Structure formats: structure tokens, C-alpha cells
């Protein structure tokens, strides 16, 4: 007995090989019917024995193509009709289909096999791809996703490619970037002045240069990389000098997991992260006697490794002798990554010896993503290439809203319905070029997603360029969202939470509602609002932004805060080594309250401790002191937490660090190893937050805790705090798909704006 069913599939199901897949699946079960693209996804009609249709439905989501992302399947019985075989219908609507664009994806196994098959017509072709892999987001100018609106528009397919493109049974059916040696993009090797170096095989020449210790700028998927042999000390040192990037770690590409295992500890979670189609940079513990040059990631126990993701990357490793390449974003510190060939020559002239370019334009820059594998999840630190523009799926419907994020590590977010689309990593907006990029991304996202926001959410900091941009927009409703509230709302949104809960919002810097610099905040929060129930005691930041770059200033600020000038007689090395004149200036600044904004920042407390124990007086990149303090943890003999006192000030609890510093000095006097001090400090923070959580649970009957903010990139703190709380019966929520740092702010801003705006509207009526 035959049945006929209509199946509506929604999500990312177009331009990802879904129709050929369904065609094949229907064939395997000898089902009749058809498939059709619709504005919401695809509609399938199937006719055949009920058992076969059921089997088809079971396999449909389970075996879907790697790039497909199914968000819903709706099945309906309909009357039988006369239809033989299975067809892919191209409706007129097909032309104007509006659908989610897929992210860029690493070259698939089928294409890789062809790449290295001498009998294949694409043998060694650096731009081989199919519907299951290749560039997407970075080559799309506009929607619908169609070759004419991508940077492949200028390449006319040859007869062979066209035949593949038109054949529904082919892996390259409607693969928009389809290309081959005959008709597609090509690579060229340029010297640093942009002159073509005639070469019979540019790839082989490039590999020879890298083997010889040269620095080559290589055009990739979302931008240029600067490449150098990662095991060649002098090449890496040269790159560091040229890039003016004093100690910030470089990412390293290795050919495969086996190579990764030679340099770093790779467990099952790490392997999954490395091999995933998104190919993020994965932070891993380096092995002792690791052969990667020290200058790749100085003073860092982790290395950021990733596997090749374009055919071109695979060709480099196939031909070269090197087993690891530094592949760092091609830019000067904090400028956006270079994407255009001519722009690259201009900007990378002093950085690279040569450039390996090609003529497929990158339309949208997209930095490499960075993740850290954890036991159960992959935790995002920078969500960008490979993930964007896959939306975050929300638990409720939202009106069209734009959120413009923060200032550092900026991302923007556009939401509509149950989708929140977070942008790629935009960078630090204080940089003029990044600010231009920020504006372009907003415009592009609004266009390709067809979302016209009527509400714009922004940070409260009046000097953030994102805030200023938002305030200059006309005809929209503006919602200012407090920085640490946004962090917690971001965590709530990712975990689909509603209602009031305890929020631990710890980071370096965020503008508070009292105009001070917050950063060690405990909030009782829901999406609509928050109560600041506890925070670290305010201390001054002598020199403002300068205190962020120079942790020793924060150490002096804490000492002066607790002991006044008397700290100068403390018998510890840090004090003895201070420059008397500099300290004098700082103490005057503090006494006169000049250029010394008050802060409750958790990041600055880490800075102060790192400076006091002699780890770091000056930092070269954001968060460096905290990272090194965590990396120093050791000496498990004494793990007693340093005491942090909770003191009531009105309705607010203050974390008082006096006793913490007293114990720390005792340890310094007794010459306790830094590893032990760091452990006791970290444990002190854990205990203080646990104690507070227990109190808040008793007071407010809240047992859910959200943890967010850049400080939670600290694995030791995050994991220990989480497990202590869970042992005590708390439900703890953290961020994984969205970065806990400022890259995740935009999502939280969206949620707060959606809720406060809705409430305001109701009260107007
Ligand atoms: Zn492929
Ligand atoms: Zn071709
Ligand atoms: Fe923050």
C-alpha cells in the first residue's frame, strides 16, 4: 500500500548539496516524488510503501550533507498522485530564493582524493571544491547565493565543469565555486613589490622559499596569512621582528593530526576540534622538547594548532619538507587582516619576502576561529571563519534587532525570529580600518539576511566607536546595555535560559552604570535588568589605559590602597625593585586622584598579582599577565585558598582583598614558589565566589549560576569554580559556542534589547 507525504525541511539546506542527496536517498528506497527549493528551505514529496518512506525519514537528518544544518522537519500525509521516478524541480521561485548562506568549509575527503589522483582532471588544482566543501561566506557579494553574485562571477565554467554543475546526480550540482585548471582561478608568486615571478610551478617555488626560511604571504580563504617554517628559529624571529608583535602567540598549521601529536598533547576532544570541517585554531598543551620554535608562543604553555583547510594548504605540505608552518594573520598588530592582492602588496611589503596570490577575490575578510577543546564541548574563544554566518538558535522569537557589540574583539549581531546571526571577528574598533570594516559588515549582514532592524543595542561606554555609531543612527529605537549584563545575557541566551539567576561576570574592563570601570561583578540578572549584588573593591588605575599595559602600576595601586605609603617598607622583591621616581609619580597621582579612574576589575587584580610575584611588569597583549599567572600554577603541596573577605556595604557585598595580599606577602617573604602562590590565589577566588553563591541562594532562592566574561578563558578558574558549585547543588551554565569574552557581547545585547524594548512597548499601550 503506497503512501504519499510532504516533508518541509528548514535550515541551511540550499547550496550545500541537499537536493542531490535527497535524490540519491529517494533512489535507494525506490521512492517516487520530487524536491523543490522554497524560501524557507526545501519541500520534498515522497510516494511509496510506508515502510520505505519511514526509513527515508529516519535517514534524512542522520546522513545529511556535512554543510546542511536542519532546524526543522515537518511531515504531512497527502493524497497519492501519479508520478514516476524522483525529480529535482526547479521552480520559478528558485530564482529569488532567500536562504541562509553556509560558512566556508574545509576541503572534503572526496575532493582531496581527486586532488592527489594523477588521473583526475583536477590533479593538484589548488581550488578544487564541490557542494560539500569550499568557500562560501567569504566570496558572497549578495543574495541569492548564485555564482553571478560571488567572486566567481568572472570565471566562465568550461564545458566539463558546466556539465557537472547541471547534473543533479553530480557532487558538483549547483556548486557555485566549481572550477578546474581550464576555467578557474590560478595562483601566482609575486615578489614583495607585486611583480610576478615567472614560474613553471608557483606552488613548488613557494614551497622551496618556505623550506629556505623565507616569509611568504599566502592568500587563503578569509584573508592572507604570513607563513614561515615554524621549526626554523631565525625565520620565526624575523617574522616576529617584522610584525612588531612582541609576544602574542602565532598560530601554527600542521599537515595532520599525527603531526599535531608530535608537538602537542592531543586527546579525543582535541582531535575532533582539529578535524572538524570548520578547521579552527585549537589551543593545545605543548609537549616537552616540542620542536616548534620558542618564539612562536613565548612564555606560553599552549600552542594554537590547526590543520590545512584549503586545497592550496594541502599542496604546500605535500610538496614541502616542513612539518609545521606559522600561519598568522597578515597584518600589523590589530589592523584587519589583508584580503586584496594589491592591498596586500602595499601593507605587507615590509613583512613578507614574497606573496602567493590568486585571482579569486576574497569579498569578506574572516579571521581564523580559535577554540579550546574541553571534556564535553569545544569552547569558542574567537568565533569566525567556518562558523559564521551560522546563526545561534534562540528559544524565543525576536523582532529585528541589531547589536553593535563592544570595542575590543568586536562582533556585531543581527537577530530576527529564532535566529541570532553573529558576525565574524571584526577586531579592535579603536583602529580606524577596523571601524570601517565594522560599518561594512553591518551593511552586508543587513543585506544578505534581509533584516532591517528597528532596534539597535549598544554598550553604555560613551567613547566606544560602536556606541557612537549607534547613537548617530536615525529613526531607530536605541537600547543601551551594561557590559557585564550583556555578558550574562549572552550566556543565558546560549543556554536557552529564562528568568532570574546569579551571574558571575568577570573580565578586564566594562563601563558601569556609576561611570566607573567594572570588571569583577556579581549580578542578579534576567534579560530585562540586573541588580549588582557584589563586586570587587574599587581601586584606582594609575594612568588609566597605561595601567592596563603596565601591571606593576596595578600592584602599586593595590599596595597603596591597603597600606598607604607604608607599603614601601614591605620586605618583598617587587617593592625593592621599584623605580623610586616612578613610584613617587604614581603615589602623587593616586593622592591627587589624577588620571586614576576607579575599577572593580578582576583582570586588574590578576595583573597586580602577576606583577607582585615577579611574572610580569609590562604586557604586550591583552590578558597576557593573567594567562601567564594561570600557566604558572603548580606546587600542589599547599593549595590553601587565600582568604577574600566579603564585606557588606548597604545592599552590596564587597570582595575585600586585604587578607589575600597579607597572605601573599607572607608567602613571598617565605620564598614560596610562584606556582603555589598562583594556585592559592586562584583557589581563593573560587572559594570567595562559592561562599557568595551559597549566601545568594539562601537569600534569593536562586540556584542557577551563569559564568561569563573574558576571565573565564582561564580554564583553572572556570573548571574549579564550576565543579565546586555543582557539588553544592548549583546548576552552572557557561559559554561554549559563543566566546565568553567581548566577542560574545553582541548576542547578550540583542537579548536585553529584545526584552526591555518589548516591556517599554507594553507600558506605552
Ligand atoms: Zn569537496
Ligand atoms: Zn572547468
Ligand atoms: Fe568584557
XYZ file of C-alpha atoms and ligand atoms in Angstrom:
768
model
C 0.000 0.000 0.000
C 1.574 3.263 -1.116
C 1.501 6.449 0.905
C 2.421 9.993 -0.107
C 3.917 12.503 2.298
C 5.014 16.104 2.052
C 8.154 16.936 4.006
C 9.189 20.506 4.701
C 12.806 20.860 5.723
C 14.060 24.174 7.100
C 17.552 25.430 7.964
C 20.699 25.578 5.866
C 19.648 23.184 3.123
C 20.423 25.081 -0.073
C 23.754 25.345 -1.827
C 25.066 22.511 0.327
C 24.309 19.513 -1.901
C 20.984 18.768 -0.255
C 18.930 18.148 -3.389
C 21.347 15.620 -4.954
C 21.495 13.956 -1.556
C 17.712 13.611 -1.346
C 17.626 12.472 -4.971
C 20.069 9.685 -4.188
C 18.298 8.703 -0.968
C 14.925 8.500 -2.732
C 16.529 6.366 -5.416
C 17.928 3.944 -2.865
C 14.433 3.372 -1.473
C 12.793 3.378 -4.937
C 10.516 6.223 -3.921
C 8.716 8.449 -6.389
C 8.222 12.185 -5.940
C 10.189 15.399 -6.164
C 12.169 18.032 -4.290
C 11.894 21.782 -4.607
C 13.723 24.751 -3.089
C 11.458 27.098 -1.166
C 12.098 30.378 0.650
C 12.199 28.508 3.948
C 14.295 25.541 2.822
C 13.194 22.607 0.713
C 9.932 20.737 0.200
C 10.046 17.037 -0.603
C 7.128 14.899 -1.743
C 7.573 11.144 -1.447
C 5.427 8.275 -2.576
C 5.925 4.579 -1.925
C 5.450 1.840 0.681
C 5.028 3.312 4.172
C 7.957 1.319 5.500
C 10.286 2.756 2.839
C 9.099 6.288 3.468
C 9.657 5.820 7.203
C 13.147 4.511 6.569
C 13.849 7.507 4.305
C 12.686 9.882 7.025
C 14.952 8.232 9.549
C 17.988 8.584 7.316
C 17.199 12.094 6.051
C 18.594 14.066 9.017
C 21.086 11.410 10.083
C 23.019 11.268 6.813
C 22.540 14.869 5.621
C 25.492 16.503 3.799
C 28.121 17.967 6.129
C 27.215 21.596 5.414
C 23.496 21.136 5.888
C 22.021 22.385 9.132
C 18.458 21.189 9.571
C 16.404 23.226 12.021
C 13.037 21.597 11.399
C 11.292 18.735 9.564
C 7.523 18.871 9.129
C 5.761 15.777 7.737
C 2.228 15.695 6.370
C 0.117 12.915 4.747
C -1.208 13.929 1.336
C -3.216 12.105 -1.327
C -1.357 9.875 -3.763
C -0.724 11.223 -7.209
C 0.593 9.792 -10.415
C 4.297 10.378 -10.548
C 7.058 8.079 -11.776
C 10.624 8.307 -10.524
C 12.070 11.128 -8.482
C 12.754 14.588 -9.846
C 14.562 17.730 -8.809
C 12.189 20.519 -9.730
C 13.466 23.975 -10.460
C 10.590 26.285 -9.732
C 10.450 29.875 -10.848
C 10.731 30.801 -7.228
C 14.102 29.142 -7.299
C 15.464 32.299 -8.857
C 14.595 34.508 -5.937
C 15.203 32.075 -3.171
C 16.334 33.665 0.054
C 18.127 31.303 2.289
C 20.836 31.026 4.845
C 24.355 31.191 3.424
C 26.724 28.462 4.501
C 30.057 29.229 6.152
C 33.352 28.435 4.416
C 34.270 24.803 4.814
C 37.471 22.799 4.660
C 38.089 20.780 1.512
C 36.268 17.425 1.755
C 37.768 13.924 1.508
C 36.331 13.278 -1.951
C 37.924 16.441 -3.326
C 41.203 15.631 -1.560
C 41.290 12.218 -3.201
C 40.830 13.836 -6.600
C 43.426 16.479 -5.794
C 46.134 13.843 -5.444
C 44.894 11.493 -8.162
C 47.144 11.883 -11.241
C 44.346 10.656 -13.489
C 41.858 13.257 -12.268
C 41.353 16.333 -14.375
C 41.805 18.483 -11.260
C 45.049 16.793 -10.202
C 46.922 19.291 -7.959
C 44.414 22.067 -8.730
C 44.557 24.457 -5.738
C 40.883 25.499 -5.987
C 39.116 22.152 -6.216
C 35.751 22.141 -4.398
C 32.237 20.691 -4.502
C 28.839 21.232 -2.876
C 30.203 19.658 0.293
C 33.189 21.934 0.673
C 34.943 25.110 -0.309
C 34.485 28.847 0.016
C 31.024 30.300 0.682
C 30.558 33.225 3.041
C 33.818 34.938 2.056
C 33.011 35.013 -1.687
C 29.375 36.105 -1.486
C 28.616 39.639 -2.602
C 24.859 39.432 -2.140
C 21.904 37.071 -2.137
C 20.588 34.845 -3.600
C 23.625 32.596 -3.337
C 24.354 32.227 -7.017
C 27.618 32.257 -8.959
C 26.820 35.640 -10.534
C 26.742 37.217 -7.080
C 30.004 35.690 -5.902
C 33.605 36.483 -6.725
C 33.451 33.501 -9.134
C 31.275 35.615 -11.431
C 34.206 36.463 -13.697
C 35.099 32.806 -14.324
C 33.057 31.148 -17.033
C 32.766 27.416 -16.486
C 34.234 25.153 -19.172
C 32.000 22.513 -20.741
C 33.153 19.818 -18.292
C 32.525 21.966 -15.227
C 29.182 23.139 -16.580
C 28.080 19.541 -17.154
C 28.870 18.699 -13.522
C 27.084 21.828 -12.371
C 23.924 20.901 -14.287
C 23.780 17.231 -13.272
C 21.625 16.597 -10.211
C 23.442 13.337 -9.540
C 26.840 15.001 -9.548
C 28.668 16.069 -6.397
C 29.127 19.469 -8.052
C 25.466 20.061 -8.883
C 24.974 23.811 -8.362
C 28.362 24.098 -6.638
C 28.756 27.828 -7.247
C 32.572 27.983 -6.901
C 33.027 24.973 -9.242
C 36.232 25.354 -11.279
C 39.149 23.497 -12.821
C 42.591 24.072 -14.369
C 40.929 25.094 -17.621
C 38.407 27.631 -16.409
C 39.073 28.572 -12.806
C 41.264 30.803 -10.632
C 45.054 30.464 -10.652
C 47.898 31.167 -8.281
C 50.856 33.411 -8.949
C 54.008 34.041 -6.998
C 54.864 37.714 -6.575
C 57.884 39.440 -5.157
C 57.311 41.963 -2.390
C 56.855 44.732 -4.965
C 53.981 42.894 -6.586
C 55.882 41.772 -9.679
C 55.035 38.306 -10.948
C 57.843 35.821 -10.641
C 57.654 33.674 -13.739
C 57.494 30.110 -12.525
C 56.504 26.932 -14.196
C 55.066 25.807 -10.848
C 54.345 28.642 -8.409
C 53.399 26.202 -5.661
C 56.723 24.388 -5.914
C 58.612 27.695 -5.904
C 56.684 28.854 -2.830
C 57.452 25.647 -1.002
C 61.146 25.996 -1.834
C 61.129 29.536 -0.420
C 59.474 28.379 2.808
C 61.896 25.484 3.097
C 64.669 28.042 2.729
C 63.438 30.080 5.704
C 61.654 32.854 3.786
C 58.439 34.546 4.876
C 55.676 34.241 2.299
C 52.299 35.973 2.457
C 49.783 33.368 1.310
C 46.286 34.247 0.214
C 43.834 31.944 1.938
C 40.082 31.708 2.387
C 39.288 34.672 4.625
C 42.483 36.664 4.200
C 46.238 36.496 3.805
C 48.472 34.598 6.192
C 52.131 35.224 6.821
C 53.781 31.837 6.526
C 57.156 30.644 7.751
C 58.668 27.317 8.772
C 57.623 27.051 12.435
C 60.640 24.947 13.377
C 63.095 27.441 11.892
C 64.198 29.724 14.781
C 65.564 32.523 12.648
C 62.604 32.604 10.254
C 60.198 32.875 13.184
C 62.285 35.517 14.917
C 62.448 37.540 11.719
C 58.677 37.353 11.368
C 58.250 38.495 14.952
C 60.539 41.456 14.482
C 58.852 42.485 11.274
C 55.347 42.102 12.632
C 56.037 44.215 15.716
C 54.091 41.645 17.636
C 56.232 41.292 20.651
C 54.961 38.176 22.363
C 51.476 37.434 21.157
C 51.392 33.788 20.039
C 51.385 32.826 16.357
C 49.115 30.068 15.076
C 50.786 27.031 13.546
C 49.417 24.871 10.731
C 50.404 21.213 10.705
C 49.629 18.706 7.925
C 47.608 16.234 10.004
C 46.705 15.020 13.496
C 49.844 12.872 13.651
C 51.973 15.988 13.214
C 49.898 17.775 15.859
C 50.592 14.888 18.233
C 54.308 15.259 17.650
C 54.201 18.792 19.076
C 51.255 18.852 21.491
C 49.008 16.738 23.694
C 46.033 15.707 21.569
C 43.127 13.934 23.255
C 39.864 12.820 21.689
C 38.191 16.229 22.084
C 41.207 17.990 20.607
C 41.240 15.606 17.668
C 37.560 16.277 16.987
C 38.198 20.019 17.088
C 41.209 19.783 14.786
C 39.456 17.591 12.237
C 36.103 19.397 12.229
C 35.084 20.931 8.878
C 35.442 24.410 10.411
C 39.171 23.852 10.966
C 39.608 26.319 13.832
C 42.881 27.081 15.539
C 42.890 24.705 18.521
C 44.759 25.641 21.694
C 46.742 22.641 22.929
C 49.321 21.922 25.602
C 52.742 21.688 24.092
C 54.824 18.600 24.740
C 58.192 18.837 26.445
C 61.006 19.176 23.901
C 58.496 20.307 21.283
C 60.364 21.260 18.114
C 58.276 24.347 17.373
C 60.463 27.459 17.730
C 60.188 29.084 21.165
C 59.435 32.450 19.569
C 56.172 31.106 18.120
C 54.485 31.415 21.533
C 56.966 32.684 24.128
C 56.144 32.091 27.841
C 53.080 30.156 26.798
C 52.439 26.533 27.629
C 49.846 26.313 24.891
C 50.230 26.304 21.133
C 47.490 27.165 18.650
C 47.495 24.424 16.024
C 45.248 23.930 13.022
C 45.026 21.622 10.049
C 45.032 22.601 6.361
C 41.626 23.682 5.128
C 42.094 24.731 1.531
C 43.447 22.509 -1.257
C 46.273 25.011 -1.539
C 47.292 24.359 2.085
C 47.365 20.615 1.406
C 49.564 21.163 -1.630
C 52.052 23.182 0.429
C 52.511 20.330 2.881
C 52.542 17.676 0.178
C 55.432 19.400 -1.556
C 57.383 20.895 1.342
C 59.870 19.423 3.791
C 58.495 21.479 6.694
C 56.211 19.751 9.202
C 54.717 22.937 10.632
C 54.090 26.423 9.281
C 53.478 29.572 11.227
C 50.282 30.886 9.643
C 49.488 34.171 11.305
C 47.026 36.791 10.098
C 48.763 39.029 7.622
C 48.503 42.398 9.269
C 50.367 44.675 11.561
C 49.251 44.354 15.157
C 45.499 44.764 15.449
C 44.901 46.032 11.896
C 42.326 43.990 9.981
C 43.718 41.058 8.022
C 44.650 41.873 4.383
C 42.430 40.339 1.690
C 43.051 42.139 -1.618
C 46.132 41.393 -3.753
C 47.218 44.975 -4.315
C 46.345 45.983 -0.761
C 48.455 43.054 0.396
C 51.489 44.269 -1.543
C 51.076 47.714 -0.033
C 50.540 46.582 3.530
C 52.757 43.505 3.639
C 55.684 44.943 1.729
C 57.856 45.094 4.835
C 56.533 41.905 6.388
C 56.788 39.283 3.652
C 59.593 38.367 1.276
C 57.156 37.035 -1.314
C 53.424 36.723 -1.866
C 51.495 33.732 -3.154
C 48.340 35.306 -4.571
C 45.425 34.156 -6.694
C 42.686 35.794 -8.694
C 39.609 34.607 -6.791
C 38.727 37.681 -4.758
C 38.010 37.438 -1.055
C 34.980 39.661 -0.638
C 34.651 39.337 3.129
C 37.581 39.001 5.441
C 37.142 36.308 8.004
C 39.872 35.553 10.515
C 40.607 32.042 11.677
C 38.484 30.903 14.580
C 40.127 29.947 17.867
C 38.794 27.231 20.167
C 39.877 25.348 23.234
C 38.797 21.716 23.489
C 37.217 20.782 26.795
C 35.924 17.466 28.038
C 32.443 17.667 26.590
C 32.491 20.701 24.359
C 34.625 22.802 22.093
C 34.859 26.243 23.640
C 34.962 29.218 21.301
C 37.467 31.939 22.005
C 37.096 33.597 18.616
C 34.112 32.529 16.552
C 34.809 33.446 12.972
C 35.774 31.504 9.813
C 33.966 28.175 9.480
C 31.202 29.143 11.906
C 29.947 32.463 10.544
C 27.201 33.028 9.402
C 25.563 30.004 11.045
C 23.085 31.591 13.447
C 22.755 30.949 17.136
C 19.384 29.295 17.597
C 17.262 31.027 20.214
C 14.496 29.708 22.398
C 12.087 32.503 21.526
C 11.066 34.741 18.641
C 12.664 38.167 18.450
C 11.800 41.223 16.409
C 14.538 42.511 14.036
C 17.345 43.876 16.226
C 20.934 44.908 15.611
C 23.545 44.803 18.373
C 26.843 46.542 17.754
C 28.992 44.821 20.392
C 31.799 46.344 22.402
C 35.117 47.925 21.485
C 37.752 45.176 21.599
C 37.362 41.868 19.721
C 34.191 43.368 18.323
C 31.443 41.349 16.679
C 28.003 42.549 15.692
C 24.810 40.539 15.827
C 21.580 40.710 13.845
C 18.547 38.855 15.100
C 15.160 38.023 13.735
C 12.755 35.282 14.731
C 14.667 32.499 16.413
C 17.958 33.279 14.710
C 20.763 35.461 16.028
C 23.466 35.947 13.412
C 26.778 36.867 14.957
C 29.361 38.358 12.631
C 32.909 37.270 12.114
C 35.635 38.722 14.332
C 35.832 42.402 13.441
C 38.662 43.349 15.774
C 39.527 46.339 17.888
C 37.481 49.312 16.805
C 39.962 51.864 18.091
C 41.739 51.023 14.852
C 40.321 53.145 12.028
C 40.375 50.357 9.433
C 38.557 48.020 11.771
C 35.917 50.676 12.273
C 35.386 50.864 8.511
C 35.118 47.089 8.407
C 32.588 47.220 11.260
C 30.331 49.511 9.233
C 30.693 47.370 6.099
C 29.793 44.207 7.993
C 26.628 45.770 9.418
C 25.521 46.797 5.954
C 26.416 43.417 4.447
C 24.665 41.411 7.147
C 21.532 43.529 6.868
C 21.556 42.902 3.105
C 22.275 39.178 2.931
C 19.989 38.381 5.848
C 17.333 40.848 4.769
C 16.898 42.155 8.262
C 16.011 45.802 8.715
C 16.396 46.383 12.433
C 14.197 48.908 14.166
C 16.037 48.486 17.429
C 19.779 48.927 17.949
C 21.513 47.755 21.111
C 24.850 49.202 22.189
C 27.273 49.320 25.099
C 26.946 52.085 27.700
C 30.517 53.294 27.211
C 30.130 56.744 25.621
C 33.567 56.590 23.976
C 33.243 53.226 22.246
C 33.104 53.791 18.493
C 30.343 51.187 18.292
C 28.288 53.232 20.782
C 28.929 56.443 18.886
C 27.918 54.780 15.640
C 24.675 53.541 17.190
C 23.836 56.926 18.684
C 24.224 58.523 15.250
C 21.577 56.284 13.621
C 18.254 57.914 12.825
C 14.746 56.531 13.061
C 15.545 53.596 15.285
C 14.965 52.801 18.903
C 18.220 52.668 20.892
C 18.843 50.461 23.888
C 21.993 50.882 25.972
C 23.092 47.652 27.628
C 25.526 47.449 30.516
C 28.647 45.494 29.547
C 28.552 42.841 32.289
C 24.817 42.416 31.989
C 25.391 41.700 28.289
C 27.969 39.016 29.159
C 25.460 37.247 31.413
C 22.602 37.639 28.920
C 24.863 36.139 26.250
C 25.452 33.105 28.447
C 21.723 32.838 29.189
C 20.824 33.044 25.505
C 23.302 30.364 24.523
C 21.864 28.073 27.194
C 18.242 28.978 26.403
C 17.573 30.247 29.916
C 14.779 32.469 31.144
C 14.135 34.158 34.473
C 16.368 35.470 37.216
C 19.677 33.916 38.148
C 23.105 34.566 39.618
C 25.607 35.969 37.132
C 29.365 35.925 37.643
C 30.620 38.470 35.133
C 34.396 38.702 35.319
C 36.663 40.481 32.868
C 39.091 43.328 32.382
C 37.052 46.363 31.559
C 33.455 47.436 31.119
C 31.623 50.688 31.681
C 29.474 50.644 34.804
C 26.195 52.382 35.478
C 28.021 54.540 38.040
C 30.521 55.688 35.413
C 33.329 53.601 36.954
C 35.208 50.781 35.278
C 33.631 47.496 36.277
C 35.066 44.032 35.787
C 34.551 41.830 38.857
C 30.774 41.765 39.068
C 28.160 39.502 40.567
C 24.720 40.274 39.231
C 21.251 39.016 39.996
C 20.028 39.226 36.461
C 17.391 38.373 33.941
C 17.140 39.711 30.390
C 15.322 42.845 31.457
C 17.627 44.070 34.154
C 20.081 43.323 36.902
C 20.997 44.122 40.442
C 24.704 44.494 41.165
C 24.794 42.352 44.249
C 28.575 42.106 44.727
C 31.793 43.361 43.220
C 35.498 43.671 43.889
C 36.516 46.642 45.970
C 37.269 49.709 43.906
C 40.937 50.551 43.429
C 42.390 53.299 41.289
C 44.066 52.600 37.931
C 47.015 54.986 37.944
C 47.440 56.299 34.409
C 44.146 54.869 33.120
C 44.814 52.800 29.991
C 48.508 52.798 30.858
C 47.748 50.718 33.924
C 46.404 48.010 31.618
C 49.678 47.827 29.709
C 51.779 48.021 32.873
C 50.587 45.587 35.553
C 53.186 46.904 38.036
C 51.056 50.061 38.308
C 48.114 47.943 39.469
C 50.331 46.240 42.029
C 51.320 49.648 43.400
C 47.680 50.730 43.370
C 46.629 47.703 45.433
C 49.526 48.148 47.876
C 48.768 51.820 48.357
C 45.073 51.012 48.670
C 45.685 48.633 51.575
C 48.725 50.163 53.309
C 49.161 53.711 52.064
C 52.797 54.767 51.679
C 53.837 52.235 54.300
C 53.956 49.509 51.695
C 57.303 50.957 50.614
C 58.905 49.290 53.620
C 57.493 45.839 52.845
C 60.419 43.435 52.562
C 59.488 41.857 49.223
C 61.457 41.859 45.969
C 58.738 43.649 43.991
C 58.915 46.700 46.269
C 62.706 46.698 46.423
C 62.930 46.630 42.637
C 60.560 49.560 42.104
C 61.966 52.663 40.468
C 61.686 55.254 43.281
C 60.940 58.134 40.939
C 58.243 56.310 39.016
C 56.584 55.166 42.227
C 56.702 58.709 43.544
C 54.827 59.930 40.494
C 52.235 57.178 40.820
C 51.698 57.877 44.521
C 51.165 61.541 43.747
C 48.683 60.655 41.042
C 46.824 58.461 43.496
C 46.879 61.072 46.267
C 45.547 63.784 43.972
C 43.178 61.391 42.213
C 44.578 62.498 38.849
C 44.057 60.279 35.811
C 43.263 57.365 38.101
C 39.803 56.045 37.327
C 38.366 53.613 39.869
C 37.929 50.000 38.892
C 36.437 46.801 40.289
C 38.105 44.793 37.528
C 39.010 41.155 38.061
C 41.555 41.330 35.238
C 43.417 44.130 37.007
C 43.589 42.052 40.186
C 45.264 39.284 38.161
C 47.636 41.917 36.762
C 48.579 43.112 40.229
C 49.270 39.593 41.482
C 51.278 38.691 38.360
C 53.434 41.775 38.901
C 53.905 41.147 42.636
C 55.113 37.589 42.179
C 57.594 38.777 39.578
C 55.984 37.280 36.494
C 55.320 40.398 34.501
C 55.559 44.155 34.963
C 54.543 45.084 31.399
C 52.240 43.236 28.978
C 52.498 43.036 25.223
C 48.950 41.922 24.530
C 45.606 41.932 26.287
C 45.320 39.398 29.084
C 48.979 38.345 28.965
C 49.637 38.690 32.701
C 46.558 36.651 33.603
C 47.439 33.964 31.060
C 50.946 33.643 32.463
C 49.713 33.621 36.044
C 47.407 30.723 35.213
C 50.172 28.949 33.280
C 52.395 29.245 36.372
C 50.042 27.214 38.588
C 51.941 24.342 40.136
C 53.268 23.257 43.516
C 50.304 21.267 44.725
C 51.687 20.815 48.279
C 49.885 23.844 49.664
C 46.672 24.714 47.886
C 45.017 26.566 50.788
C 42.956 29.361 49.297
C 43.959 32.935 50.109
C 41.118 34.476 52.102
C 38.973 37.084 50.406
C 36.601 38.770 52.822
C 33.018 39.607 51.952
C 32.093 42.951 53.448
C 28.588 44.438 53.327
C 28.146 47.960 52.028
C 24.451 48.712 52.121
C 22.814 46.086 49.942
C 26.035 45.234 48.180
C 28.750 42.762 49.028
C 32.327 43.893 48.509
C 35.164 41.438 47.886
C 37.930 42.811 50.092
C 41.410 41.715 49.078
C 43.368 42.916 52.162
C 43.798 39.445 53.695
C 44.581 37.968 50.311
C 47.518 40.335 49.909
C 48.656 39.825 53.525
C 48.920 36.064 52.984
C 50.509 36.581 49.613
C 53.260 38.710 51.216
C 53.862 36.097 53.853
C 54.382 33.578 51.065
C 56.668 35.942 49.187
C 58.707 36.508 52.338
C 58.999 32.774 52.870
C 60.026 32.419 49.231
C 57.164 30.102 48.434
C 57.305 29.154 44.728
C 55.236 31.217 42.316
C 53.332 28.086 41.268
C 51.997 27.634 44.790
C 51.130 31.297 45.183
C 49.249 31.267 41.894
C 47.332 28.160 42.918
C 46.410 29.631 46.298
C 45.305 32.850 44.598
C 43.114 31.012 42.105
C 41.640 28.852 44.855
C 40.953 31.997 46.859
C 38.844 33.385 44.055
C 36.976 30.086 43.702
C 36.154 29.959 47.435
C 35.043 33.582 47.565
C 32.603 33.099 44.700
C 31.358 29.796 46.110
C 30.739 31.397 49.507
C 28.838 34.238 47.905
C 26.777 31.897 45.721
C 25.684 29.921 48.775
C 24.639 33.132 50.516
C 22.719 34.367 47.497
C 20.953 31.041 47.160
C 19.766 31.254 50.754
C 18.702 34.877 50.385
C 17.040 34.789 46.985
C 16.216 31.138 46.354
C 18.307 31.137 43.185
C 20.289 28.064 42.261
C 21.301 28.771 38.680
C 24.663 30.424 38.025
C 25.829 31.864 34.702
C 29.556 32.499 34.273
C 30.800 34.783 31.505
C 33.374 37.457 30.722
C 36.935 37.198 29.435
C 38.321 35.994 32.785
C 36.564 32.672 32.227
C 39.010 31.875 29.447
C 41.050 30.897 32.494
C 40.441 27.141 32.472
C 41.599 26.543 36.032
C 39.250 29.152 37.457
C 36.303 28.200 35.244
C 36.550 24.456 35.851
C 37.213 24.589 39.574
C 34.509 27.132 40.252
C 32.070 25.166 38.132
C 32.730 21.823 39.781
C 32.674 23.258 43.317
C 29.312 24.877 42.642
C 27.890 21.755 41.055
C 28.947 19.657 44.030
C 26.935 22.045 46.173
C 23.860 21.527 44.009
C 24.015 24.609 41.820
C 23.146 24.468 38.140
C 26.065 26.128 36.393
C 25.991 27.477 32.850
C 28.984 28.581 30.797
C 29.653 29.607 27.226
C 30.947 27.270 24.555
C 29.513 28.164 21.154
C 29.855 31.858 21.904
C 33.077 33.315 23.293
C 32.893 34.315 26.983
C 34.979 37.393 26.135
C 33.859 40.580 24.436
C 33.363 38.716 21.138
C 30.171 37.360 22.721
C 28.746 40.680 23.926
C 26.615 41.361 20.861
C 24.431 38.297 21.484
C 23.720 39.421 25.053
C 22.933 42.939 23.901
C 20.373 41.512 21.477
C 18.570 39.632 24.244
C 18.486 42.562 26.664
C 17.257 44.908 23.952
C 14.555 42.464 22.863
C 13.203 42.205 26.378
C 13.471 45.809 27.548
C 12.104 47.107 24.282
C 9.150 44.763 24.482
C 8.419 45.876 28.039
C 8.598 49.549 27.109
C 6.162 48.956 24.289
C 3.701 47.249 26.539
C 3.826 50.051 29.055
C 3.175 52.600 26.293
C -0.141 50.956 25.476
Zn 34.556 18.663 -1.882
Zn 36.408 23.868 -15.773
Fe 34.011 42.176 28.822
